[in-house]
Backbone as CSV, one residue per row, in Angstrom:
resi,resn,N_x,N_y,N_z,CA_x,CA_y,CA_z,C_x,C_y,C_z
1,ALA,-40.510,-15.616,5.354,-40.217,-15.322,6.651,-39.196,-16.377,7.073
2,ALA,-38.767,-17.415,6.313,-37.623,-18.357,6.608,-36.512,-17.608,6.212
3,THR,-36.419,-17.111,5.042,-35.224,-16.141,4.812,-34.880,-15.124,5.775
4,GLU,-35.990,-14.426,6.262,-35.770,-13.246,6.890,-34.946,-13.982,8.641
5,TRP,-35.913,-15.118,8.685,-35.281,-15.855,10.094,-33.771,-16.241,9.949
6,LEU,-33.496,-16.607,8.562,-32.176,-17.073,8.524,-31.297,-15.848,8.477
7,ARG,-31.435,-14.887,7.904,-30.668,-13.457,7.808,-30.489,-13.195,9.316
8,LYS,-31.386,-13.022,9.998,-30.992,-12.745,11.729,-30.283,-13.753,12.276
9,GLN,-30.472,-14.919,12.149,-29.428,-15.900,12.644,-28.066,-15.685,12.315
10,GLY,-27.741,-15.207,10.993,-26.501,-14.634,10.206,-26.002,-13.604,11.090
11,ILE,-26.773,-12.519,11.143,-26.693,-11.415,11.741,-26.225,-11.590,13.307
12,ALA,-26.822,-12.414,13.957,-26.640,-12.833,15.242,-25.055,-13.597,15.270
13,ALA,-24.844,-14.492,14.481,-23.868,-15.066,14.410,-22.552,-14.301,14.235
14,ALA,-22.785,-13.610,13.423,-21.528,-12.352,13.064,-21.430,-11.606,14.238
15,ALA,-22.235,-10.954,14.887,-21.850,-10.238,15.943,-21.237,-10.827,17.149
16,LYS,-21.526,-12.318,17.412,-20.510,-12.881,18.305,-19.203,-13.049,17.817
17,LYS,-19.027,-12.816,16.744,-17.717,-13.072,16.298,-16.943,-11.718,15.946
18,SER,-17.618,-10.853,15.864,-17.353,-9.569,15.574,-16.009,-9.175,16.533
19,GLY,-15.904,-9.426,17.626,-14.564,-8.943,18.590,-13.532,-9.784,18.421
20,ARG,-13.494,-10.852,17.692,-12.123,-11.804,17.421,-11.331,-11.102,16.374
21,ASP,-9.837,-11.304,16.760,-8.897,-10.709,16.145,-8.548,-11.240,14.417
22,THR,-8.524,-10.426,13.682,-8.496,-10.486,12.206,-7.373,-10.146,11.430
23,SER,-6.128,-10.993,11.516,-5.002,-10.468,10.986,-4.480,-11.390,10.038
24,ASP,-5.489,-12.123,9.375,-5.343,-12.836,7.952,-6.233,-12.176,6.831
25,GLY,-5.945,-13.064,5.854,-7.133,-12.555,5.098,-6.511,-12.367,3.506
26,LEU,-7.181,-11.500,2.522,-6.798,-11.425,1.232,-6.981,-9.990,0.802
27,VAL,-5.819,-9.746,-0.020,-6.390,-8.262,-0.782,-6.728,-8.591,-2.200
28,ALA,-7.319,-7.762,-2.760,-7.784,-8.067,-4.338,-7.297,-6.913,-5.215
29,LEU,-6.993,-6.863,-6.299,-6.433,-5.801,-7.119,-7.349,-6.367,-8.438
30,LEU,-8.147,-5.341,-8.680,-8.873,-5.407,-10.201,-9.054,-4.073,-10.900
31,CYS,-8.572,-4.302,-12.278,-8.868,-3.029,-13.029,-9.741,-3.277,-14.123
32,ASN,-10.248,-2.202,-14.998,-11.136,-2.277,-16.272,-9.876,-2.771,-17.193
33,PRO,-10.760,-3.359,-18.235,-10.088,-3.361,-19.503,-9.290,-2.667,-20.049
34,GLN,-9.557,-1.004,-19.971,-8.907,0.072,-20.459,-7.373,0.221,-19.671
35,LYS,-7.449,-0.557,-18.560,-6.448,-0.290,-17.533,-6.094,1.495,-17.076
36,SER,-7.517,1.875,-16.910,-7.760,3.488,-16.715,-8.514,3.365,-15.237
37,ALA,-8.929,2.536,-14.720,-9.665,2.356,-13.398,-9.263,1.000,-12.661
38,ALA,-9.073,1.428,-11.462,-8.743,0.022,-10.439,-9.248,0.301,-9.232
39,THR,-9.614,-0.920,-8.573,-9.980,-1.093,-7.241,-9.097,-2.004,-6.373
40,LEU,-8.761,-1.614,-5.532,-7.554,-2.495,-4.416,-8.392,-2.419,-3.081
41,LEU,-8.826,-3.835,-2.827,-9.886,-4.198,-1.556,-9.193,-4.866,-0.459
42,GLU,-9.268,-4.804,0.771,-8.481,-5.702,1.617,-9.852,-6.498,2.410
43,VAL,-9.875,-7.597,2.715,-11.058,-8.426,3.528,-10.139,-9.088,4.349
44,SER,-10.176,-8.945,5.943,-9.695,-9.585,6.748,-10.619,-10.994,7.212
45,SER,-9.638,-11.796,7.673,-10.196,-13.293,8.375,-9.581,-13.464,9.645
46,GLU,-9.746,-14.330,10.498,-8.778,-14.806,11.319,-7.787,-15.784,11.178
47,THR,-7.925,-16.502,10.132,-6.713,-17.492,9.809,-6.449,-17.430,8.430
48,ASP,-5.082,-18.135,8.168,-4.762,-18.234,6.900,-5.658,-19.450,6.241
49,PHE,-5.943,-20.402,6.788,-6.739,-21.533,6.504,-8.158,-20.935,5.745
50,VAL,-8.726,-19.974,6.476,-9.760,-19.447,5.622,-9.522,-18.355,4.354
51,ALA,-8.393,-18.039,4.561,-7.946,-17.090,3.254,-7.708,-18.020,2.370
52,ARG,-7.290,-19.352,2.467,-7.388,-20.338,1.212,-8.304,-21.050,1.083
53,ASN,-9.361,-20.743,1.526,-10.870,-21.243,1.050,-11.271,-20.721,-0.162
54,GLU,-12.122,-21.812,-0.971,-12.318,-21.198,-2.174,-13.605,-20.345,-2.073
55,THR,-14.314,-20.746,-1.102,-15.686,-19.840,-0.650,-15.566,-18.638,-0.739
56,PHE,-14.247,-17.911,0.282,-13.912,-17.061,0.874,-13.273,-16.367,-0.225
57,GLN,-12.378,-16.890,-1.181,-11.721,-16.308,-2.334,-12.661,-15.971,-3.350
58,ASN,-13.861,-16.647,-3.494,-15.031,-16.330,-4.498,-15.533,-14.919,-3.857
59,ILE,-15.775,-14.822,-2.614,-16.633,-13.885,-1.978,-15.922,-12.199,-2.272
60,VAL,-14.587,-12.632,-1.840,-13.616,-11.437,-1.824,-13.569,-10.927,-3.378
61,THR,-13.589,-11.789,-4.316,-13.214,-11.699,-5.731,-14.649,-10.893,-6.022
62,LYS,-15.761,-11.500,-5.756,-16.856,-10.781,-6.039,-17.010,-9.173,-5.545
63,LEU,-16.681,-8.966,-4.242,-16.694,-7.652,-3.467,-15.749,-6.711,-4.462
64,ALA,-14.667,-7.446,-5.019,-13.780,-6.415,-5.848,-14.706,-5.997,-7.054
65,GLU,-15.178,-6.694,-7.669,-16.085,-6.631,-8.939,-17.227,-5.640,-8.769
66,VAL,-17.976,-5.835,-7.574,-19.070,-4.709,-7.365,-18.479,-3.253,-6.750
67,ALA,-17.329,-3.600,-6.249,-16.549,-2.339,-5.831,-15.628,-1.477,-6.896
68,LEU,-15.506,-2.057,-7.707,-15.145,-1.466,-9.059,-16.060,-0.985,-9.753
69,ALA,-17.156,-1.736,-10.101,-18.253,-0.992,-10.688,-19.015,0.118,-10.252
70,ALA,-18.772,0.213,-9.037,-19.638,1.351,-8.167,-18.647,2.507,-7.762
71,LYS,-17.267,2.061,-8.324,-16.424,3.011,-7.893,-16.184,3.594,-6.627
72,THR,-16.280,2.558,-5.544,-16.560,2.690,-4.343,-15.135,3.100,-3.775
73,THR,-15.039,4.519,-2.774,-13.735,4.797,-1.995,-13.947,4.357,-0.545
74,ASP,-14.878,3.957,-0.059,-14.822,3.980,1.447,-15.589,2.644,1.717
75,ILE,-15.667,2.068,3.102,-16.055,0.934,3.496,-17.538,1.200,3.623
76,GLU,-17.864,2.135,4.332,-19.408,2.501,4.379,-20.252,2.358,3.231
77,SER,-19.810,3.068,1.838,-20.497,3.027,0.751,-20.297,1.401,0.046
78,LEU,-19.365,0.791,0.247,-19.312,-0.403,-0.047,-20.260,-1.183,0.555
79,LYS,-20.407,-1.275,1.796,-21.350,-2.056,2.306,-22.863,-1.827,1.762
80,ALA,-23.207,-0.850,1.331,-24.379,-0.340,0.748,-24.367,-0.901,-0.841
81,VAL,-23.061,-1.373,-1.428,-23.452,-1.383,-3.050,-24.119,-2.913,-3.079
82,PRO,-25.158,-2.944,-4.100,-25.667,-4.329,-4.334,-24.495,-5.606,-4.656
83,TYR,-24.926,-6.619,-3.932,-23.979,-7.869,-4.010,-24.425,-8.937,-5.111
84,SER,-25.678,-8.753,-4.748,-26.706,-9.643,-5.616,-27.937,-8.946,-5.748
85,ASP,-29.033,-9.806,-6.164,-30.236,-9.364,-6.240,-30.978,-8.743,-5.046
86,ASP,-30.670,-9.704,-4.031,-31.431,-9.512,-2.741,-30.635,-9.142,-1.528
87,GLU,-29.408,-8.877,-1.890,-28.646,-8.339,-0.527,-27.530,-7.366,-1.131
88,THR,-27.221,-6.603,-0.205,-25.847,-5.678,-0.062,-24.539,-6.249,0.087
89,ALA,-23.335,-5.736,-0.209,-21.861,-6.182,-0.077,-21.869,-6.421,1.721
90,GLY,-22.766,-5.610,2.329,-22.482,-5.497,3.843,-23.098,-6.845,4.355
91,GLU,-24.466,-6.921,3.730,-25.287,-8.248,4.104,-24.576,-9.455,3.622
92,ALA,-24.020,-9.536,2.460,-23.158,-10.733,2.200,-21.917,-10.936,2.973
93,MET,-21.388,-10.033,3.606,-20.203,-10.226,4.494,-21.012,-10.841,5.832
94,ILE,-22.031,-10.242,6.153,-22.841,-11.213,7.301,-22.954,-12.434,7.247
95,ARG,-23.647,-12.826,6.234,-23.905,-14.263,5.632,-22.529,-15.269,5.628
96,ALA,-21.411,-14.621,5.024,-20.350,-15.244,4.991,-19.564,-15.506,6.464
97,THR,-19.751,-14.451,7.428,-19.380,-14.712,8.607,-19.932,-15.909,9.222
98,ALA,-21.295,-15.698,9.053,-22.148,-16.837,9.838,-21.746,-18.367,9.213
99,THR,-21.601,-18.370,7.821,-21.340,-19.793,6.893,-20.024,-20.214,7.260
100,ILE,-18.973,-19.340,7.144,-17.513,-19.673,7.208,-17.280,-19.875,8.903
101,ARG,-17.707,-19.188,9.581,-17.551,-19.225,10.938,-16.259,-18.704,11.763
102,GLU,-16.191,-17.904,10.853,-15.036,-16.614,11.478,-15.277,-15.220,11.321
103,ASN,-14.609,-14.436,12.009,-14.754,-13.131,11.741,-14.145,-12.556,10.503
104,LEU,-15.023,-12.035,9.541,-14.785,-11.755,8.570,-14.824,-10.077,8.488
105,ALA,-13.876,-9.379,7.605,-14.360,-7.937,7.772,-13.841,-6.991,6.679
106,LEU,-14.554,-6.266,6.012,-14.299,-5.490,4.801,-13.306,-4.568,5.563
107,LYS,-12.033,-4.346,5.509,-11.024,-3.631,6.250,-10.722,-2.288,5.301
108,GLU,-10.293,-2.356,3.990,-10.106,-1.134,3.127,-10.500,-1.306,1.554
109,VAL,-10.576,-0.325,1.208,-10.985,-0.080,-0.140,-10.743,1.094,-0.788
110,ASP,-9.986,1.082,-1.966,-9.764,2.370,-2.798,-9.837,2.111,-4.059
111,PHE,-10.468,3.236,-4.768,-10.532,3.292,-6.391,-9.672,4.562,-6.757
112,VAL,-9.049,4.231,-7.877,-8.214,5.028,-8.721,-8.556,5.192,-10.280
113,GLU,-8.699,6.460,-10.706,-8.774,6.286,-11.996,-8.089,7.306,-12.934
114,ILE,-7.570,7.100,-13.995,-6.888,8.033,-14.839,-7.870,8.338,-16.327
115,LYS,-7.659,9.443,-16.605,-8.573,9.551,-18.003,-7.743,8.981,-19.097
116,GLU,-8.493,8.086,-19.727,-8.209,7.333,-20.631,-7.038,8.113,-21.868
117,GLY,-6.034,7.681,-22.168,-5.246,8.246,-22.896,-4.347,9.152,-22.353
118,PHE,-4.490,9.350,-21.034,-3.573,10.253,-20.491,-2.743,9.724,-19.076
119,GLY,-2.420,8.273,-19.548,-1.655,7.349,-18.536,-1.827,6.285,-18.490
120,ALA,-1.487,5.651,-17.387,-1.722,4.187,-16.939,-1.558,4.100,-15.579
121,ILE,-2.250,2.850,-15.348,-2.170,1.958,-13.853,-1.708,0.624,-14.105
122,GLY,-0.458,0.787,-13.155,0.386,-0.413,-12.995,-0.051,-1.107,-11.685
123,MET,-0.212,-2.569,-11.754,-0.411,-3.446,-10.787,0.601,-4.683,-10.732
124,TYR,0.599,-4.917,-9.033,1.439,-5.978,-8.930,0.490,-6.790,-7.652
125,ILE,0.714,-8.233,-7.760,0.029,-8.730,-6.606,1.097,-9.903,-6.271
126,HIS,1.462,-9.885,-4.727,2.454,-10.665,-4.177,1.860,-11.803,-3.653
127,ASN,2.451,-12.957,-3.541,1.786,-14.272,-3.166,0.192,-14.633,-3.653
128,LYS,0.504,-14.487,-4.889,-1.087,-14.674,-5.340,-1.770,-16.015,-5.120
129,ARG,-3.305,-15.751,-5.100,-4.170,-16.841,-4.362,-5.024,-17.054,-5.221
130,GLY,-4.879,-16.501,-6.718,-5.831,-16.468,-7.724,-5.633,-15.500,-8.629
131,ASP,-6.298,-15.144,-9.587,-6.059,-14.199,-10.524,-5.757,-12.648,-10.155
132,ILE,-6.636,-12.414,-9.276,-6.809,-11.003,-8.437,-6.445,-10.821,-7.285
133,LEU,-6.087,-11.958,-6.589,-6.054,-11.999,-4.990,-4.771,-12.327,-4.738
134,GLY,-4.050,-11.807,-3.291,-2.863,-12.103,-2.594,-2.834,-11.836,-1.355
135,THR,-1.666,-11.704,-0.758,-1.573,-11.422,0.725,-0.949,-9.775,0.558
136,GLN,-0.729,-9.577,-0.417,0.205,-7.895,-0.679,-0.246,-7.608,-2.302
137,ALA,-0.607,-6.369,-2.305,-0.701,-5.595,-3.883,-0.398,-4.400,-3.601
138,SER,-0.136,-3.890,-4.728,0.320,-2.354,-4.980,-0.200,-1.714,-6.284
139,LEU,-0.468,-0.516,-6.383,-0.918,0.147,-7.569,-0.209,1.580,-7.709
140,VAL,0.105,1.592,-8.904,0.558,2.933,-9.115,0.078,3.739,-10.433
141,ALA,-0.598,4.775,-10.381,-1.246,5.330,-11.222,-0.071,6.287,-11.735
142,ILE,0.106,6.654,-13.210,1.001,7.256,-13.616,0.287,8.250,-14.760
143,GLU,-0.054,9.807,-14.376,-0.573,10.491,-15.188,0.298,11.483,-16.239
144,SER,-0.027,11.491,-17.415,0.390,12.232,-18.270,-0.168,13.771,-18.820
145,SER,0.653,14.659,-19.006,0.164,15.851,-19.255,-0.391,16.182,-20.776
146,GLU,0.000,15.004,-21.606,-0.443,15.255,-22.944,-1.185,13.883,-22.999
147,GLU,-2.180,13.683,-24.255,-2.822,12.726,-24.631,-1.737,11.779,-25.636
148,MET,-1.511,10.545,-25.094,-0.516,9.608,-25.956,-1.343,8.606,-26.722
149,GLY,-0.656,8.000,-27.722,-1.145,7.163,-28.954,-0.723,5.671,-28.018
150,GLU,-1.016,4.597,-28.886,-1.054,3.449,-28.205,0.705,2.978,-27.818
151,LYS,1.451,3.446,-28.417,2.953,2.701,-28.347,3.299,3.380,-27.002
152,GLU,2.958,4.812,-27.010,3.466,5.681,-25.923,2.840,5.101,-24.685
153,LEU,1.269,4.866,-24.717,0.529,4.301,-23.600,1.304,2.840,-23.008
154,ASP,1.584,2.317,-24.113,2.201,0.844,-23.733,3.423,0.821,-22.974
155,SER,4.288,1.873,-23.383,5.666,2.299,-22.504,5.075,2.809,-21.165
156,VAL,4.075,3.544,-21.059,3.980,3.964,-19.614,3.261,3.025,-19.105
157,GLN,2.449,2.204,-19.382,2.000,1.045,-18.973,3.277,0.147,-18.367
158,ASN,4.075,-0.151,-19.062,5.219,-1.141,-18.497,5.999,-0.370,-17.428
159,LEU,6.107,1.172,-17.505,6.706,1.646,-16.671,5.760,1.548,-14.955
160,ALA,4.755,1.720,-15.067,3.691,1.569,-13.904,3.687,0.387,-13.388
161,ASN,3.540,-0.704,-14.389,3.726,-2.141,-13.609,5.020,-2.210,-12.934
162,SER,6.140,-1.988,-13.324,7.571,-2.022,-13.118,7.557,-1.088,-11.487
163,LEU,6.960,-0.133,-11.806,6.701,0.657,-10.393,5.899,-0.012,-9.325
164,ALA,5.096,-0.609,-9.585,3.976,-1.325,-8.764,5.068,-2.563,-7.936
165,ILE,5.658,-3.018,-8.783,6.704,-3.951,-8.252,7.682,-3.637,-7.312
166,HIS,8.369,-2.336,-7.779,9.231,-1.749,-6.754,8.624,-1.338,-5.499
167,LEU,7.434,-0.935,-5.637,6.524,-0.170,-4.171,6.800,-1.594,-3.512
168,VAL,6.207,-2.834,-3.997,6.334,-3.650,-2.856,7.714,-4.049,-2.239
169,GLY,8.568,-4.197,-3.348,9.950,-4.642,-3.011,10.848,-3.706,-2.219
170,ALA,10.686,-2.320,-2.784,11.384,-1.284,-1.937,10.668,-0.579,-0.480
171,GLN,9.550,-0.851,-0.554,8.781,-0.494,0.616,8.482,0.889,0.738
172,ALA,8.408,1.943,-0.100,8.344,3.276,0.144,7.281,3.614,1.160
173,MET,7.354,4.583,1.954,6.353,5.302,2.653,5.804,6.390,2.195
174,TYR,6.460,7.343,1.439,6.040,8.672,0.965,6.472,9.097,-0.328
175,MET,5.657,9.977,-1.116,5.967,10.137,-2.310,6.938,11.146,-2.654
176,ASN,7.188,12.266,-2.263,8.362,12.857,-2.466,9.169,13.767,-1.346
177,ALA,8.684,13.499,-0.090,9.353,13.730,0.985,8.940,13.369,2.409
178,ILE,9.741,12.943,3.308,9.177,12.613,4.520,8.727,13.993,5.335
179,PRO,7.588,13.798,6.141,6.969,14.687,6.623,7.885,15.342,7.577
180,GLN,7.670,16.467,7.989,8.503,17.306,8.849,8.536,16.663,10.416
181,GLU,7.090,16.422,10.692,7.104,15.866,12.188,7.720,14.579,12.355
182,VAL,7.832,13.534,11.105,8.409,12.278,11.361,10.070,12.550,11.265
183,ILE,10.445,13.350,10.506,12.185,14.022,10.549,12.519,14.158,12.121
184,ASP,11.568,15.297,12.519,11.932,15.970,13.940,12.072,14.780,14.956
185,LYS,10.871,13.652,15.115,10.981,12.746,15.857,12.472,11.763,15.808
186,GLU,12.470,11.399,14.500,13.812,10.628,14.140,15.096,11.420,14.258
187,ARG,14.979,12.805,14.341,16.114,13.175,14.749,16.390,13.403,16.297
188,GLU,15.453,13.514,16.949,15.185,13.529,18.389,15.839,12.003,18.721
189,ILE,15.230,10.871,18.149,15.930,9.746,18.621,16.995,9.201,18.464
190,LEU,17.416,9.675,17.226,18.999,9.441,16.722,19.788,10.565,17.536
191,SER,19.655,11.667,17.958,20.330,12.439,18.598,20.638,11.996,19.807
192,GLU,19.590,11.789,20.714,19.788,10.574,21.857,20.734,9.271,21.839
193,ALA,20.558,8.901,21.029,21.363,7.552,20.785,22.662,7.843,20.366
194,ALA,22.993,8.573,19.622,24.316,8.955,19.264,25.060,9.868,20.476
195,LYS,24.295,10.750,21.251,24.948,11.343,22.427,25.127,10.185,23.642
196,LYS,24.256,9.469,23.781,24.501,8.198,24.669,25.844,7.310,24.260
197,GLU,25.712,7.021,22.939,27.045,6.176,22.532,28.618,6.828,22.715
198,MET,28.254,8.434,22.416,29.455,9.022,22.584,30.360,9.358,24.081
199,GLU,29.172,9.582,24.908,29.311,9.623,26.482,29.997,8.392,26.816
200,GLU,29.387,6.929,26.674,29.816,5.881,26.807,31.035,5.628,26.398
201,ASN,31.685,5.934,25.151,32.817,6.093,24.599,33.808,6.725,25.483
202,ALA,33.453,7.797,25.644,34.367,8.736,26.419,34.619,8.185,27.863
203,GLN,33.851,7.607,28.602,33.686,7.296,29.892,34.867,5.932,29.773
204,GLN,34.410,5.207,28.806,35.640,4.055,28.875,36.705,4.217,28.649
205,ASN,37.287,5.306,27.948,38.436,5.528,27.534,38.879,6.914,28.523
206,SER,38.276,7.116,29.633,38.558,8.144,30.497,38.874,9.415,30.265
207,LYS,38.158,9.841,28.721,38.230,11.189,28.421,37.207,12.267,28.710
208,GLN,37.536,13.534,28.619,36.641,14.567,29.133,35.854,14.698,28.013
209,VAL,34.578,15.081,27.996,33.484,15.031,26.796,33.440,16.757,26.674
210,ASP,33.973,17.078,25.214,33.949,18.560,24.999,32.283,18.488,24.518
211,GLU,31.489,19.223,24.971,30.149,19.390,24.794,29.734,19.912,23.471
212,ASP,30.690,21.195,22.795,30.713,21.566,21.403,30.577,20.638,20.371
213,VAL,32.106,20.102,20.961,32.581,19.158,19.871,31.338,17.929,19.844
214,MET,31.116,17.466,20.766,30.073,16.503,20.772,28.917,16.864,20.118
215,ALA,28.282,17.648,20.134,27.123,18.634,19.555,27.383,18.549,18.043
216,LYS,28.689,18.847,17.526,29.061,19.204,16.055,29.035,17.713,15.544
217,ARG,29.419,16.771,16.050,29.717,15.350,15.843,28.227,14.680,15.882
218,ILE,27.477,14.875,16.598,25.966,14.213,16.572,25.179,15.049,15.624
219,LYS,25.126,16.134,15.269,24.408,16.642,14.060,25.160,16.136,12.797
220,LYS,26.216,16.105,12.873,27.069,15.617,11.242,26.222,14.114,11.294
221,LYS,26.176,13.340,12.099,26.093,11.830,12.080,24.726,12.050,11.693
222,VAL,23.662,12.618,12.672,22.388,12.487,12.107,21.824,13.022,11.047
223,ASP,22.286,14.116,10.788,22.099,14.824,9.227,22.495,13.660,8.281
224,LYS,23.569,12.953,8.413,23.865,11.733,7.110,22.860,10.972,7.230
225,ARG,22.220,10.360,8.525,21.143,9.467,8.429,20.078,9.810,8.228
226,ILE,19.896,11.070,8.471,18.243,11.756,7.831,18.185,11.733,6.562
227,SER,19.229,12.105,5.805,19.232,12.098,4.317,19.327,10.795,3.779
228,LYS,20.103,9.634,4.197,19.846,8.533,3.885,18.536,7.833,4.037
229,LEU,17.685,8.344,5.057,15.954,8.030,5.343,15.563,8.203,4.290
230,ALA,15.622,9.370,3.657,14.791,9.862,2.554,14.927,8.719,1.320
231,GLU,16.453,8.461,1.187,16.779,7.592,-0.148,15.818,6.179,0.155
232,GLU,15.567,5.884,1.273,15.241,4.453,1.775,13.798,4.488,1.950
233,LEU,12.937,5.751,2.160,11.451,5.829,2.325,10.765,6.711,1.415
234,VAL,11.321,7.397,0.787,10.534,8.221,-0.314,10.756,7.628,-1.806
235,LEU,9.233,7.551,-2.055,9.476,6.715,-3.410,10.318,7.375,-4.854
236,GLU,9.890,8.916,-5.001,10.769,9.552,-5.913,12.116,9.309,-5.883
237,LYS,12.542,9.066,-4.612,14.135,9.414,-4.252,14.889,7.954,-4.288
238,GLN,13.658,7.081,-4.154,14.490,5.397,-4.042,15.285,5.189,-5.301
239,LYS,16.296,4.417,-5.333,17.060,3.823,-6.675,15.969,2.961,-7.024
240,PHE,15.609,2.973,-8.522,14.821,2.211,-9.092,15.192,0.634,-9.410
241,VAL,14.050,-0.146,-8.500,14.420,-1.459,-8.402,13.721,-2.108,-9.663
242,SER,14.087,-2.592,-10.673,13.307,-3.207,-11.656,14.331,-3.907,-12.790
243,GLU,13.823,-5.234,-13.086,14.463,-6.208,-14.081,15.177,-5.061,-15.510
244,GLY,16.384,-5.199,-15.699,16.981,-4.508,-16.474,17.494,-3.077,-16.002
245,ALA,17.036,-2.632,-14.922,17.421,-1.116,-14.403,18.969,-1.827,-13.766
246,ASP,20.019,-0.390,-13.907,21.274,-0.382,-13.410,21.048,-0.096,-12.058
247,GLY,20.074,-0.079,-11.234,20.150,0.305,-9.818,20.773,1.681,-9.448
248,LYS,21.005,2.800,-10.478,21.823,3.743,-10.407,20.804,5.110,-10.312
249,ALA,19.846,4.927,-11.088,18.938,6.134,-11.218,17.831,6.043,-10.210
250,ASN,17.269,7.148,-9.721,15.800,6.756,-8.895,14.644,7.161,-9.781
251,VAL,13.721,6.895,-9.068,12.461,6.921,-9.438,12.185,8.136,-10.453
252,GLN,12.570,9.315,-9.767,12.246,10.600,-10.111,12.863,10.694,-11.526
253,ALA,14.067,10.271,-11.544,14.860,10.450,-12.829,14.459,9.524,-14.028
254,ILE,13.986,8.395,-13.548,13.258,7.591,-14.768,12.027,7.963,-15.145
255,LEU,11.230,8.725,-14.234,10.006,9.251,-14.924,10.488,10.698,-15.663
256,ASN,11.433,11.459,-15.460,11.902,12.353,-16.045,12.335,11.974,-17.296
257,LYS,13.151,10.742,-17.358,13.732,10.369,-18.459,12.626,9.765,-19.568
258,THR,11.831,8.964,-19.088,10.393,8.475,-19.861,9.578,9.808,-20.450
259,SER,9.665,10.766,-19.830,8.856,11.933,-20.085,9.398,12.382,-21.252
260,LYS,10.683,12.771,-21.174,11.598,13.408,-22.421,11.611,12.348,-23.624
261,GLU,11.486,11.105,-23.663,11.187,9.885,-24.552,10.185,10.261,-25.445
262,LEU,9.199,10.336,-24.484,7.872,10.394,-24.992,7.248,11.609,-25.551
263,GLY,7.861,12.726,-25.003,7.593,14.185,-25.445,6.174,14.623,-24.591
264,THR,6.260,14.254,-23.262,5.130,14.573,-22.394,5.653,14.659,-20.833
265,THR,4.986,15.308,-19.809,5.432,15.355,-18.574,4.517,14.523,-17.624
266,LEU,5.460,13.190,-17.330,4.757,12.077,-16.348,4.947,12.343,-14.988
267,LYS,3.909,11.917,-14.098,3.950,12.027,-12.783,3.328,10.952,-12.124
268,ILE,3.620,10.612,-11.280,2.987,9.711,-10.225,1.666,10.027,-9.397
269,LYS,0.440,9.820,-9.961,-0.850,10.498,-9.357,-1.108,9.750,-8.233
270,THR,-0.817,8.651,-8.006,-1.473,7.590,-6.793,-0.386,6.384,-6.840
271,ALA,-0.060,6.175,-5.523,0.650,5.156,-5.106,0.162,4.150,-3.806
272,LEU,-0.444,3.065,-4.079,-1.058,2.312,-3.091,-0.201,0.985,-2.729
273,ARG,-0.252,0.591,-1.348,0.077,-0.756,-1.289,-0.405,-1.279,0.111
274,TYR,-1.066,-2.279,-0.094,-1.957,-2.964,0.767,-1.184,-4.294,1.219
275,GLN,-1.163,-4.553,2.305,-0.407,-5.802,2.940,-1.199,-6.432,4.132
276,ILE,-1.560,-7.740,4.086,-2.455,-8.294,5.269,-1.928,-8.222,6.414
277,GLY,-2.526,-7.700,7.549,-2.066,-7.265,8.743,-1.376,-6.154,8.993
278,ASN,-1.209,-5.255,7.972,-0.501,-4.095,8.091,-1.409,-2.840,7.851
279,GLU,-1.225,-1.892,7.945,-1.958,-0.316,7.719,-1.573,-0.249,6.166
280,LYS,-2.382,0.146,5.607,-2.204,0.444,3.918,-1.379,1.705,3.956
281,VAL,-0.645,1.645,2.840,0.259,2.851,2.422,-0.429,3.469,1.310
282,GLU,-0.411,4.871,1.238,-1.061,5.771,0.287,-0.190,6.883,0.400
283,MET,0.011,7.296,-1.165,0.801,8.369,-1.275,0.361,8.902,-2.587
């Protein structure tokens, strides 16, 4: 009866805090020993003070462990996963909210798996707060068309790790192309801005605006910017940023080169980036 009463008090306390803003917290990135499966998890808090709290860090670490073991792919499923002998992950979060006295929330969770021998999962944690915790983390899963030996798998693992670092540094948003609706919107915004600039320049110089000439100039200017945008935002088209890389080859060229060296075809199956206070990026 006492345990039930305390749990109810925890639920009441958590409910009172549930509407408060959670813009801080931690991300956790954990893989299995074979580096063939990994979980990426975000748990939010109200303040950085709590994110640095050992109790909170232990909770996030345990949540990542149970999420990986259960291969959990969504928050509602994670809440139902056993956290201990007598409570679920969801109940553990309610108890933690009452104990720590901040609004804590399970924000995101993803599980990624590669068939053993057919690829590797690379990981990177930024601003580390422990072995598997940080404020930003990325995961890149590379898949091979052929089964590989230990030496080849090590090469792919190194590449996957480098790409995970690249993903945080270069902030890619899309895997191989910018969605057409994003391009259309960007073209509309850039065209309006370019038109306004040309009209203002013509007015300052007391020149008559030739609509046809202006339209051609606007299109040329916008096309150039859209092309550059792909190099900035599309992972496969970004210049590969890594220690020892010359910065000339893009990510897809590096994948092609490594594929040829290893006698297989490599492709990025999944790329994920979590950052506290931001929406996750999934490719």
